[in-house]
C-alpha cells in the first residue's frame, strides 16, 4: 500500500451508504491509476441498499458501472496513456484458463473481497482507484463519463444477444422499458430486428417511444394480444424478459410464435420469479428458454465500440439529476425510487 489515500463510498448496512478512506493500492507493473469521473448505480447496488440482496455482504464497495481518466500507468502498460477515457470490465486473476480465454467472469481464482474486508471490491464510487489493465476498456474521449459507465450493462446485453441469436428482420419483443430493457431494445435494433417494447409506467413508455420503438402500454391492453395483433397473429420470433417478475415470464412465453420461438430471461428478481411451462410444450413447439448473466471480454470490446461510435445511445437512460460522492446516501435513495433510469454519481 502506498501512503496515498483514496476516498470511496460503500454500503455498511441496509439503507446506509457512507464515504470512507483507505490507502490507495500500490501501482503494479500492469496497473493503471484512474482519476474516476462517474459511476452509475446499478440494480445490484441499490437493491442491497434497500436490503433485498444482503447475501452480497457488508461492507460492500460496489459500483461496477464506472469510468475514469488514466492518470498514471504501471511500468509495463503499453496500451493506455494518461488522458485516456476508460470504463471498467470484470476483474480476474489474469492467469487461469477462464481469464486466458477472455472470461474473467468465470474466474475462480480472483477474490472480489479485498484484504481489508470489503465485499464486491470494485470501488467504482471513488475519487481515485487502481485497476489492472486487464479489466479496462478504452472509450472515445468525447463520450461523457456517465455514458461510458454503461460499458458493463451493454456488454451483458450483447452477451445475451449472442445467446438469443437474433437475425435481421425478426420481431423481438422486449418486456420492460427500464435501463436494461431499453439497452436490449437498442441492441436488437442494431442487429436489424423489428423491436416492440412492452411497458406499463408512463415515463418509461415515453422514453421508449422517443427512441423510436413500437410500444405496448400493458397497463391498458393485454400485451400478448397486442403482440399477436402487431404480428398478424404470428407472435414474436424472440422475447427478452427484462423485468424480474413471474407475470412477465408468463407473458413472454405466451407471445412466442408457434414453432421455434426463443425467450431470454435477462433479469433477476427478489424474491425469485417463477416460470411455468410443461416440457411437452417446449418439445413440440421446439422452444428455447435461455438464460444469460454477465459478459466476456469480447462483449466488452464490442460494447466499447458501440458506445464510442454512438450506435448505442444511452443518453436517455441517465437521470438528469446527478450526485457527488459526498451525496452518496441521497444518490442511493434517489436511485431506489421506482421508475428511475440510471443515477450517476459524478466523481470530480
Ligand atoms: Zn450493473
Ligand atoms: Zn482467472
mmCIF file of C-alpha atoms and ligand atoms in Angstrom:
data_model
loop_
_atom_site.group_PDB
_atom_site.id
_atom_site.type_symbol
_atom_site.label_atom_id
_atom_site.label_comp_id
_atom_site.label_asym_id
_atom_site.label_seq_id
_atom_site.Cartn_x
_atom_site.Cartn_y
_atom_site.Cartn_z
ATOM 1 C CA UNK A 1 0.000 0.000 0.000
ATOM 2 C CA UNK A 2 1.202 3.486 -0.769
ATOM 3 C CA UNK A 3 0.843 6.436 1.582
ATOM 4 C CA UNK A 4 -1.639 7.976 -0.836
ATOM 5 C CA UNK A 5 -5.278 7.633 0.125
ATOM 6 C CA UNK A 6 -8.449 7.091 -1.858
ATOM 7 C CA UNK A 7 -11.913 8.227 -0.831
ATOM 8 C CA UNK A 8 -14.718 5.872 -1.743
ATOM 9 C CA UNK A 9 -18.316 5.034 -0.942
ATOM 10 C CA UNK A 10 -19.508 1.724 0.436
ATOM 11 C CA UNK A 11 -22.678 0.230 1.869
ATOM 12 C CA UNK A 12 -22.270 -0.503 5.557
ATOM 13 C CA UNK A 13 -25.764 -1.778 6.364
ATOM 14 C CA UNK A 14 -29.273 -1.733 4.951
ATOM 15 C CA UNK A 15 -30.169 1.840 3.998
ATOM 16 C CA UNK A 16 -26.710 3.243 4.711
ATOM 17 C CA UNK A 17 -24.049 4.348 2.252
ATOM 18 C CA UNK A 18 -21.030 6.210 3.540
ATOM 19 C CA UNK A 19 -17.771 7.685 2.312
ATOM 20 C CA UNK A 20 -14.575 6.190 3.737
ATOM 21 C CA UNK A 21 -10.841 6.393 3.142
ATOM 22 C CA UNK A 22 -8.290 3.651 2.616
ATOM 23 C CA UNK A 23 -4.719 3.591 1.343
ATOM 24 C CA UNK A 24 -4.534 3.663 -2.442
ATOM 25 C CA UNK A 25 -3.177 0.273 -3.619
ATOM 26 C CA UNK A 26 0.375 0.280 -4.974
ATOM 27 C CA UNK A 27 0.637 0.703 -8.754
ATOM 28 C CA UNK A 28 1.892 -2.654 -10.097
ATOM 29 C CA UNK A 29 3.614 -3.072 -13.475
ATOM 30 C CA UNK A 30 0.335 -3.810 -15.259
ATOM 31 C CA UNK A 31 -1.843 -1.459 -13.219
ATOM 32 C CA UNK A 32 -3.377 1.900 -14.003
ATOM 33 C CA UNK A 33 -4.175 4.741 -11.628
ATOM 34 C CA UNK A 34 -7.574 6.165 -12.526
ATOM 35 C CA UNK A 35 -8.935 9.597 -11.811
ATOM 36 C CA UNK A 36 -12.554 8.482 -11.505
ATOM 37 C CA UNK A 37 -15.168 10.565 -13.307
ATOM 38 C CA UNK A 38 -18.531 8.824 -12.947
ATOM 39 C CA UNK A 39 -20.125 5.701 -11.577
ATOM 40 C CA UNK A 40 -23.745 4.734 -12.132
ATOM 41 C CA UNK A 41 -25.821 2.994 -9.510
ATOM 42 C CA UNK A 42 -26.775 -0.473 -10.752
ATOM 43 C CA UNK A 43 -29.735 -2.501 -9.523
ATOM 44 C CA UNK A 44 -27.276 -4.790 -7.733
ATOM 45 C CA UNK A 45 -26.097 -1.729 -5.798
ATOM 46 C CA UNK A 46 -29.381 -0.099 -4.837
ATOM 47 C CA UNK A 47 -31.180 -3.367 -4.141
ATOM 48 C CA UNK A 48 -28.560 -4.024 -1.483
ATOM 49 C CA UNK A 49 -29.112 -0.525 -0.106
ATOM 50 C CA UNK A 50 -32.800 -1.499 0.069
ATOM 51 C CA UNK A 51 -31.874 -4.707 1.896
ATOM 52 C CA UNK A 52 -33.061 -7.001 -0.925
ATOM 53 C CA UNK A 53 -29.667 -8.538 -1.738
ATOM 54 C CA UNK A 54 -27.982 -8.808 1.639
ATOM 55 C CA UNK A 55 -26.413 -12.148 0.620
ATOM 56 C CA UNK A 56 -23.873 -9.913 -1.145
ATOM 57 C CA UNK A 57 -22.493 -8.927 2.285
ATOM 58 C CA UNK A 58 -21.271 -5.761 4.046
ATOM 59 C CA UNK A 59 -19.346 -3.556 3.822
ATOM 60 C CA UNK A 60 -19.915 -3.656 0.079
ATOM 61 C CA UNK A 61 -17.700 -1.407 -2.040
ATOM 62 C CA UNK A 62 -19.572 -1.989 -5.306
ATOM 63 C CA UNK A 63 -20.001 0.375 -8.193
ATOM 64 C CA UNK A 64 -19.006 -1.612 -11.271
ATOM 65 C CA UNK A 65 -20.555 0.777 -13.846
ATOM 66 C CA UNK A 66 -17.620 3.129 -13.598
ATOM 67 C CA UNK A 67 -15.498 5.288 -15.871
ATOM 68 C CA UNK A 68 -12.390 7.361 -15.300
ATOM 69 C CA UNK A 69 -9.390 9.006 -16.885
ATOM 70 C CA UNK A 70 -5.987 7.347 -16.900
ATOM 71 C CA UNK A 71 -3.740 9.338 -14.566
ATOM 72 C CA UNK A 72 -0.649 7.126 -14.283
ATOM 73 C CA UNK A 73 0.339 3.805 -15.792
ATOM 74 C CA UNK A 74 2.451 0.949 -14.425
ATOM 75 C CA UNK A 75 5.896 0.342 -15.912
ATOM 76 C CA UNK A 76 4.732 -2.325 -18.385
ATOM 77 C CA UNK A 77 1.446 -0.786 -19.531
ATOM 78 C CA UNK A 78 1.661 -0.025 -23.261
ATOM 79 C CA UNK A 79 -1.944 0.203 -24.455
ATOM 80 C CA UNK A 80 -3.134 3.113 -22.339
ATOM 81 C CA UNK A 81 -1.692 6.569 -21.782
ATOM 82 C CA UNK A 82 -2.568 9.344 -19.343
ATOM 83 C CA UNK A 83 -5.664 11.171 -20.526
ATOM 84 C CA UNK A 84 -7.416 8.113 -21.999
ATOM 85 C CA UNK A 85 -11.048 7.591 -21.019
ATOM 86 C CA UNK A 86 -11.647 4.043 -19.835
ATOM 87 C CA UNK A 87 -14.513 2.076 -18.341
ATOM 88 C CA UNK A 88 -14.323 -0.970 -16.145
ATOM 89 C CA UNK A 89 -14.879 -4.568 -17.179
ATOM 90 C CA UNK A 90 -14.632 -7.549 -14.855
ATOM 91 C CA UNK A 91 -11.552 -8.186 -12.758
ATOM 92 C CA UNK A 92 -9.975 -11.637 -12.807
ATOM 93 C CA UNK A 93 -6.708 -13.271 -11.772
ATOM 94 C CA UNK A 94 -5.437 -12.909 -15.348
ATOM 95 C CA UNK A 95 -3.735 -16.308 -15.392
ATOM 96 C CA UNK A 96 -6.308 -19.099 -15.074
ATOM 97 C CA UNK A 97 -7.897 -20.884 -18.050
ATOM 98 C CA UNK A 98 -11.047 -18.738 -17.870
ATOM 99 C CA UNK A 99 -9.121 -15.462 -17.752
ATOM 100 C CA UNK A 100 -6.801 -16.506 -20.581
ATOM 101 C CA UNK A 101 -9.943 -17.303 -22.567
ATOM 102 C CA UNK A 102 -11.230 -13.764 -22.020
ATOM 103 C CA UNK A 103 -13.843 -14.828 -19.489
ATOM 104 C CA UNK A 104 -12.811 -13.264 -16.174
ATOM 105 C CA UNK A 105 -16.435 -13.567 -15.039
ATOM 106 C CA UNK A 106 -15.777 -17.342 -14.840
ATOM 107 C CA UNK A 107 -12.541 -16.881 -12.852
ATOM 108 C CA UNK A 108 -12.415 -18.883 -9.623
ATOM 109 C CA UNK A 109 -9.070 -17.514 -8.507
ATOM 110 C CA UNK A 110 -9.958 -13.855 -8.180
ATOM 111 C CA UNK A 111 -11.257 -12.774 -4.798
ATOM 112 C CA UNK A 112 -13.722 -9.918 -5.113
ATOM 113 C CA UNK A 113 -13.451 -9.485 -1.320
ATOM 114 C CA UNK A 114 -10.454 -7.287 -0.568
ATOM 115 C CA UNK A 115 -7.836 -7.972 2.110
ATOM 116 C CA UNK A 116 -9.150 -5.056 4.117
ATOM 117 C CA UNK A 117 -12.558 -6.682 4.253
ATOM 118 C CA UNK A 118 -14.670 -5.068 1.520
ATOM 119 C CA UNK A 119 -17.164 -7.189 -0.396
ATOM 120 C CA UNK A 120 -17.541 -6.733 -4.142
ATOM 121 C CA UNK A 121 -14.399 -4.584 -4.117
ATOM 122 C CA UNK A 122 -14.941 -2.678 -7.358
ATOM 123 C CA UNK A 123 -14.557 0.709 -5.652
ATOM 124 C CA UNK A 124 -16.344 2.398 -8.530
ATOM 125 C CA UNK A 125 -17.579 5.204 -6.318
ATOM 126 C CA UNK A 126 -14.171 6.678 -5.547
ATOM 127 C CA UNK A 127 -12.030 9.707 -6.309
ATOM 128 C CA UNK A 128 -9.027 7.636 -7.385
ATOM 129 C CA UNK A 129 -8.569 3.914 -7.762
ATOM 130 C CA UNK A 130 -6.054 1.424 -9.130
ATOM 131 C CA UNK A 131 -7.124 -1.257 -11.589
ATOM 132 C CA UNK A 132 -5.328 -3.847 -13.690
ATOM 133 C CA UNK A 133 -5.102 -3.056 -17.393
ATOM 134 C CA UNK A 134 -6.789 -6.452 -17.954
ATOM 135 C CA UNK A 135 -10.104 -5.071 -16.799
ATOM 136 C CA UNK A 136 -10.091 -1.690 -18.566
ATOM 137 C CA UNK A 137 -11.561 -0.796 -21.938
ATOM 138 C CA UNK A 138 -10.827 2.408 -23.786
ATOM 139 C CA UNK A 139 -13.706 4.575 -24.944
ATOM 140 C CA UNK A 140 -13.589 7.585 -27.260
ATOM 141 C CA UNK A 141 -12.870 10.593 -25.074
ATOM 142 C CA UNK A 142 -15.806 12.579 -26.485
ATOM 143 C CA UNK A 143 -18.201 10.165 -24.736
ATOM 144 C CA UNK A 144 -19.498 11.506 -21.426
ATOM 145 C CA UNK A 145 -18.145 9.547 -18.443
ATOM 146 C CA UNK A 146 -21.698 8.762 -17.221
ATOM 147 C CA UNK A 147 -22.388 7.212 -20.625
ATOM 148 C CA UNK A 148 -19.053 5.378 -20.668
ATOM 149 C CA UNK A 149 -20.252 3.838 -17.391
ATOM 150 C CA UNK A 150 -22.732 1.831 -19.467
ATOM 151 C CA UNK A 151 -19.932 -0.374 -20.759
ATOM 152 C CA UNK A 152 -20.709 -3.255 -18.416
ATOM 153 C CA UNK A 153 -24.508 -3.257 -18.750
ATOM 154 C CA UNK A 154 -24.181 -3.005 -22.527
ATOM 155 C CA UNK A 155 -21.639 -5.852 -22.588
ATOM 156 C CA UNK A 156 -24.079 -8.084 -20.703
ATOM 157 C CA UNK A 157 -26.786 -7.202 -23.239
ATOM 158 C CA UNK A 158 -24.514 -8.063 -26.171
ATOM 159 C CA UNK A 159 -23.712 -11.377 -24.494
ATOM 160 C CA UNK A 160 -27.429 -12.121 -24.271
ATOM 161 C CA UNK A 161 -27.943 -11.138 -27.927
ATOM 162 C CA UNK A 162 -25.445 -13.786 -28.989
ATOM 163 C CA UNK A 163 -27.240 -16.428 -26.948
ATOM 164 C CA UNK A 164 -30.573 -15.360 -28.451
ATOM 165 C CA UNK A 165 -29.093 -15.394 -31.976
ATOM 166 C CA UNK A 166 -31.402 -12.703 -33.351
ATOM 167 C CA UNK A 167 -31.390 -12.266 -37.116
ATOM 168 C CA UNK A 168 -32.209 -9.257 -39.305
ATOM 169 C CA UNK A 169 -35.943 -8.648 -39.824
ATOM 170 C CA UNK A 170 -37.009 -10.844 -36.917
ATOM 171 C CA UNK A 171 -39.580 -9.472 -34.497
ATOM 172 C CA UNK A 172 -38.189 -9.128 -30.985
ATOM 173 C CA UNK A 173 -40.352 -8.141 -28.041
ATOM 174 C CA UNK A 174 -38.662 -6.594 -25.014
ATOM 175 C CA UNK A 175 -40.708 -6.753 -21.821
ATOM 176 C CA UNK A 176 -39.792 -3.815 -19.606
ATOM 177 C CA UNK A 177 -38.526 -0.394 -20.693
ATOM 178 C CA UNK A 178 -36.176 0.096 -17.759
ATOM 179 C CA UNK A 179 -32.494 0.758 -18.329
ATOM 180 C CA UNK A 180 -31.662 -2.818 -19.257
ATOM 181 C CA UNK A 181 -34.815 -3.260 -21.325
ATOM 182 C CA UNK A 182 -34.061 -0.248 -23.497
ATOM 183 C CA UNK A 183 -30.411 -1.228 -23.942
ATOM 184 C CA UNK A 184 -31.644 -4.640 -25.085
ATOM 185 C CA UNK A 185 -34.118 -2.945 -27.412
ATOM 186 C CA UNK A 186 -31.396 -0.776 -28.946
ATOM 187 C CA UNK A 187 -29.092 -3.735 -29.401
ATOM 188 C CA UNK A 188 -31.849 -5.756 -31.114
ATOM 189 C CA UNK A 189 -32.492 -2.801 -33.413
ATOM 190 C CA UNK A 190 -28.772 -2.575 -34.194
ATOM 191 C CA UNK A 191 -28.939 -6.260 -35.171
ATOM 192 C CA UNK A 192 -31.610 -5.325 -37.723
ATOM 193 C CA UNK A 193 -34.711 -6.520 -35.897
ATOM 194 C CA UNK A 194 -38.163 -5.057 -35.587
ATOM 195 C CA UNK A 195 -38.438 -4.228 -31.882
ATOM 196 C CA UNK A 196 -41.642 -3.981 -29.846
ATOM 197 C CA UNK A 197 -41.398 -2.845 -26.225
ATOM 198 C CA UNK A 198 -43.989 -3.647 -23.555
ATOM 199 C CA UNK A 199 -44.149 -1.384 -20.511
ATOM 200 C CA UNK A 200 -46.699 -0.073 -18.009
ATOM 201 C CA UNK A 201 -45.112 3.080 -16.499
ATOM 202 C CA UNK A 202 -45.877 6.250 -18.406
ATOM 203 C CA UNK A 203 -42.398 7.762 -18.057
ATOM 204 C CA UNK A 204 -40.765 4.642 -19.472
ATOM 205 C CA UNK A 205 -43.338 4.332 -22.248
ATOM 206 C CA UNK A 206 -42.463 7.869 -23.316
ATOM 207 C CA UNK A 207 -38.734 7.174 -23.233
ATOM 208 C CA UNK A 208 -39.178 4.024 -25.328
ATOM 209 C CA UNK A 209 -41.327 5.932 -27.842
ATOM 210 C CA UNK A 210 -38.783 8.766 -28.019
ATOM 211 C CA UNK A 211 -36.189 6.182 -29.022
ATOM 212 C CA UNK A 212 -38.398 5.164 -31.920
ATOM 213 C CA UNK A 213 -39.710 1.834 -30.674
ATOM 214 C CA UNK A 214 -43.213 0.452 -31.129
ATOM 215 C CA UNK A 215 -44.600 0.422 -27.592
ATOM 216 C CA UNK A 216 -47.380 -1.583 -25.977
ATOM 217 C CA UNK A 217 -48.854 0.061 -22.880
ATOM 218 C CA UNK A 218 -49.531 -3.097 -20.905
ATOM 219 C CA UNK A 219 -51.455 -1.177 -18.232
ATOM 220 C CA UNK A 220 -54.182 -0.589 -20.846
ATOM 221 C CA UNK A 221 -54.027 -3.597 -23.128
ATOM 222 C CA UNK A 222 -53.162 -7.257 -22.893
ATOM 223 C CA UNK A 223 -49.562 -7.383 -24.164
ATOM 224 C CA UNK A 224 -49.942 -10.914 -25.512
ATOM 225 C CA UNK A 225 -52.938 -9.966 -27.650
ATOM 226 C CA UNK A 226 -51.210 -6.750 -28.696
ATOM 227 C CA UNK A 227 -48.133 -8.633 -29.922
ATOM 228 C CA UNK A 228 -50.311 -11.103 -31.820
ATOM 229 C CA UNK A 229 -52.136 -8.218 -33.443
ATOM 230 C CA UNK A 230 -48.948 -6.376 -34.383
ATOM 231 C CA UNK A 231 -47.544 -9.557 -35.951
ATOM 232 C CA UNK A 232 -50.690 -10.586 -37.864
ATOM 233 C CA UNK A 233 -51.326 -13.429 -35.450
ATOM 234 C CA UNK A 234 -47.852 -14.930 -35.703
ATOM 235 C CA UNK A 235 -46.243 -13.929 -32.443
ATOM 236 C CA UNK A 236 -42.659 -12.929 -31.727
ATOM 237 C CA UNK A 237 -39.591 -14.688 -33.017
ATOM 238 C CA UNK A 238 -37.851 -13.859 -29.768
ATOM 239 C CA UNK A 239 -38.748 -12.278 -26.431
ATOM 240 C CA UNK A 240 -36.357 -10.666 -23.989
ATOM 241 C CA UNK A 241 -37.739 -10.510 -20.463
ATOM 242 C CA UNK A 242 -36.019 -7.521 -18.863
ATOM 243 C CA UNK A 243 -38.179 -7.445 -15.737
ATOM 244 C CA UNK A 244 -37.743 -9.875 -12.859
ATOM 245 C CA UNK A 245 -41.390 -10.887 -12.465
ATOM 246 C CA UNK A 246 -43.378 -14.096 -12.840
ATOM 247 C CA UNK A 247 -46.121 -12.337 -14.824
ATOM 248 C CA UNK A 248 -43.546 -11.019 -17.323
ATOM 249 C CA UNK A 249 -42.118 -14.531 -17.765
ATOM 250 C CA UNK A 250 -45.582 -15.956 -18.481
ATOM 251 C CA UNK A 251 -46.440 -13.139 -20.889
ATOM 252 C CA UNK A 252 -43.178 -13.712 -22.698
ATOM 253 C CA UNK A 253 -43.883 -17.405 -23.196
ATOM 254 C CA UNK A 254 -47.385 -16.650 -24.472
ATOM 255 C CA UNK A 255 -46.132 -14.112 -27.041
ATOM 256 C CA UNK A 256 -43.827 -16.516 -28.839
ATOM 257 C CA UNK A 257 -44.591 -17.768 -32.314
ATOM 258 C CA UNK A 258 -45.930 -21.302 -32.548
ATOM 259 C CA UNK A 259 -42.670 -23.002 -33.544
ATOM 260 C CA UNK A 260 -39.009 -22.280 -32.765
ATOM 261 C CA UNK A 261 -39.626 -19.239 -30.545
ATOM 262 C CA UNK A 262 -36.845 -18.170 -28.193
ATOM 263 C CA UNK A 263 -37.199 -16.487 -24.829
ATOM 264 C CA UNK A 264 -34.264 -14.898 -22.990
ATOM 265 C CA UNK A 265 -34.537 -14.409 -19.238
ATOM 266 C CA UNK A 266 -32.397 -11.320 -18.752
ATOM 267 C CA UNK A 267 -33.434 -10.044 -15.331
ATOM 268 C CA UNK A 268 -33.221 -11.356 -11.789
ATOM 269 C CA UNK A 269 -35.926 -10.547 -9.271
ATOM 270 C CA UNK A 270 -36.010 -10.747 -5.476
ATOM 271 C CA UNK A 271 -37.832 -12.852 -4.349
ATOM 272 C CA UNK A 272 -37.061 -15.139 -7.307
ATOM 273 C CA UNK A 273 -39.731 -15.061 -10.031
ATOM 274 C CA UNK A 274 -41.059 -18.311 -11.456
ATOM 275 C CA UNK A 275 -41.659 -19.578 -14.941
ATOM 276 C CA UNK A 276 -44.252 -22.221 -15.561
ATOM 277 C CA UNK A 277 -44.162 -24.371 -18.653
ATOM 278 C CA UNK A 278 -44.546 -28.092 -19.318
ATOM 279 C CA UNK A 279 -41.814 -29.900 -21.164
ATOM 280 C CA UNK A 280 -44.167 -31.200 -23.871
ATOM 281 C CA UNK A 281 -44.810 -27.618 -24.925
ATOM 282 C CA UNK A 282 -41.091 -26.876 -25.108
ATOM 283 C CA UNK A 283 -40.625 -30.147 -27.006
ATOM 284 C CA UNK A 284 -43.439 -29.937 -29.554
ATOM 285 C CA UNK A 285 -43.100 -26.225 -30.140
ATOM 286 C CA UNK A 286 -39.294 -26.529 -30.313
ATOM 287 C CA UNK A 287 -38.957 -23.608 -27.933
ATOM 288 C CA UNK A 288 -35.751 -22.279 -26.480
ATOM 289 C CA UNK A 289 -35.746 -20.967 -22.916
ATOM 290 C CA UNK A 290 -32.437 -19.199 -22.433
ATOM 291 C CA UNK A 291 -30.657 -17.524 -19.566
ATOM 292 C CA UNK A 292 -27.849 -15.000 -19.588
ATOM 293 C CA UNK A 293 -25.751 -13.273 -16.957
ATOM 294 C CA UNK A 294 -22.516 -11.316 -17.259
ATOM 295 C CA UNK A 295 -20.245 -10.858 -20.250
ATOM 296 C CA UNK A 296 -16.859 -11.881 -21.601
ATOM 297 C CA UNK A 297 -14.065 -9.629 -22.801
ATOM 298 C CA UNK A 298 -15.174 -9.830 -26.426
ATOM 299 C CA UNK A 299 -18.559 -8.451 -25.367
ATOM 300 C CA UNK A 300 -16.781 -5.646 -23.524
ATOM 301 C CA UNK A 301 -14.739 -4.763 -26.606
ATOM 302 C CA UNK A 302 -17.867 -4.653 -28.759
ATOM 303 C CA UNK A 303 -19.662 -2.576 -26.134
ATOM 304 C CA UNK A 304 -16.759 -0.102 -26.073
ATOM 305 C CA UNK A 305 -17.004 0.253 -29.865
ATOM 306 C CA UNK A 306 -20.791 0.646 -29.784
ATOM 307 C CA UNK A 307 -20.580 3.411 -27.164
ATOM 308 C CA UNK A 308 -17.649 5.142 -28.889
ATOM 309 C CA UNK A 309 -19.395 5.180 -32.264
ATOM 310 C CA UNK A 310 -22.776 6.156 -30.830
ATOM 311 C CA UNK A 311 -24.509 3.126 -32.410
ATOM 312 C CA UNK A 312 -25.912 2.525 -28.948
ATOM 313 C CA UNK A 313 -27.146 5.787 -27.413
ATOM 314 C CA UNK A 314 -27.641 5.635 -23.665
ATOM 315 C CA UNK A 315 -28.123 9.377 -23.104
ATOM 316 C CA UNK A 316 -31.840 8.991 -22.348
ATOM 317 C CA UNK A 317 -31.170 6.268 -19.805
ATOM 318 C CA UNK A 318 -29.458 8.560 -17.291
ATOM 319 C CA UNK A 319 -31.446 10.656 -14.834
ATOM 320 C CA UNK A 320 -30.819 14.374 -15.241
ATOM 321 C CA UNK A 321 -30.275 14.796 -11.526
ATOM 322 C CA UNK A 322 -26.715 13.786 -10.654
ATOM 323 C CA UNK A 323 -24.918 13.462 -7.329
ATOM 324 C CA UNK A 324 -21.423 13.975 -5.936
ATOM 325 C CA UNK A 325 -19.510 11.397 -3.928
ATOM 326 C CA UNK A 326 -20.382 13.142 -0.669
ATOM 327 C CA UNK A 327 -24.077 12.813 -1.569
ATOM 328 C CA UNK A 328 -23.870 9.039 -1.932
ATOM 329 C CA UNK A 329 -26.658 8.417 0.586
ATOM 330 C CA UNK A 330 -29.061 10.734 -1.278
ATOM 331 C CA UNK A 331 -27.956 9.178 -4.568
ATOM 332 C CA UNK A 332 -28.921 5.685 -3.351
ATOM 333 C CA UNK A 333 -32.260 6.930 -2.052
ATOM 334 C CA UNK A 334 -32.994 8.595 -5.397
ATOM 335 C CA UNK A 335 -31.881 5.558 -7.410
ATOM 336 C CA UNK A 336 -34.128 3.317 -5.309
ATOM 337 C CA UNK A 337 -37.311 5.187 -6.233
ATOM 338 C CA UNK A 338 -39.429 3.164 -8.652
ATOM 339 C CA UNK A 339 -39.161 4.098 -12.315
ATOM 340 C CA UNK A 340 -35.664 5.571 -12.203
ATOM 341 C CA UNK A 341 -33.193 5.184 -15.008
ATOM 342 C CA UNK A 342 -29.519 5.059 -14.075
ATOM 343 C CA UNK A 343 -28.481 7.562 -11.425
ATOM 344 C CA UNK A 344 -24.975 8.830 -11.997
ATOM 345 C CA UNK A 345 -22.559 9.800 -9.245
ATOM 346 C CA UNK A 346 -20.067 12.338 -10.613
ATOM 347 C CA UNK A 347 -16.682 11.902 -9.023
ATOM 348 C CA UNK A 348 -14.780 15.084 -9.855
HETATM 349 ZN ZN1 LIG B 1 -24.577 -3.396 -13.278
HETATM 350 ZN ZN1 LIG B 2 -8.656 -16.074 -13.512
#
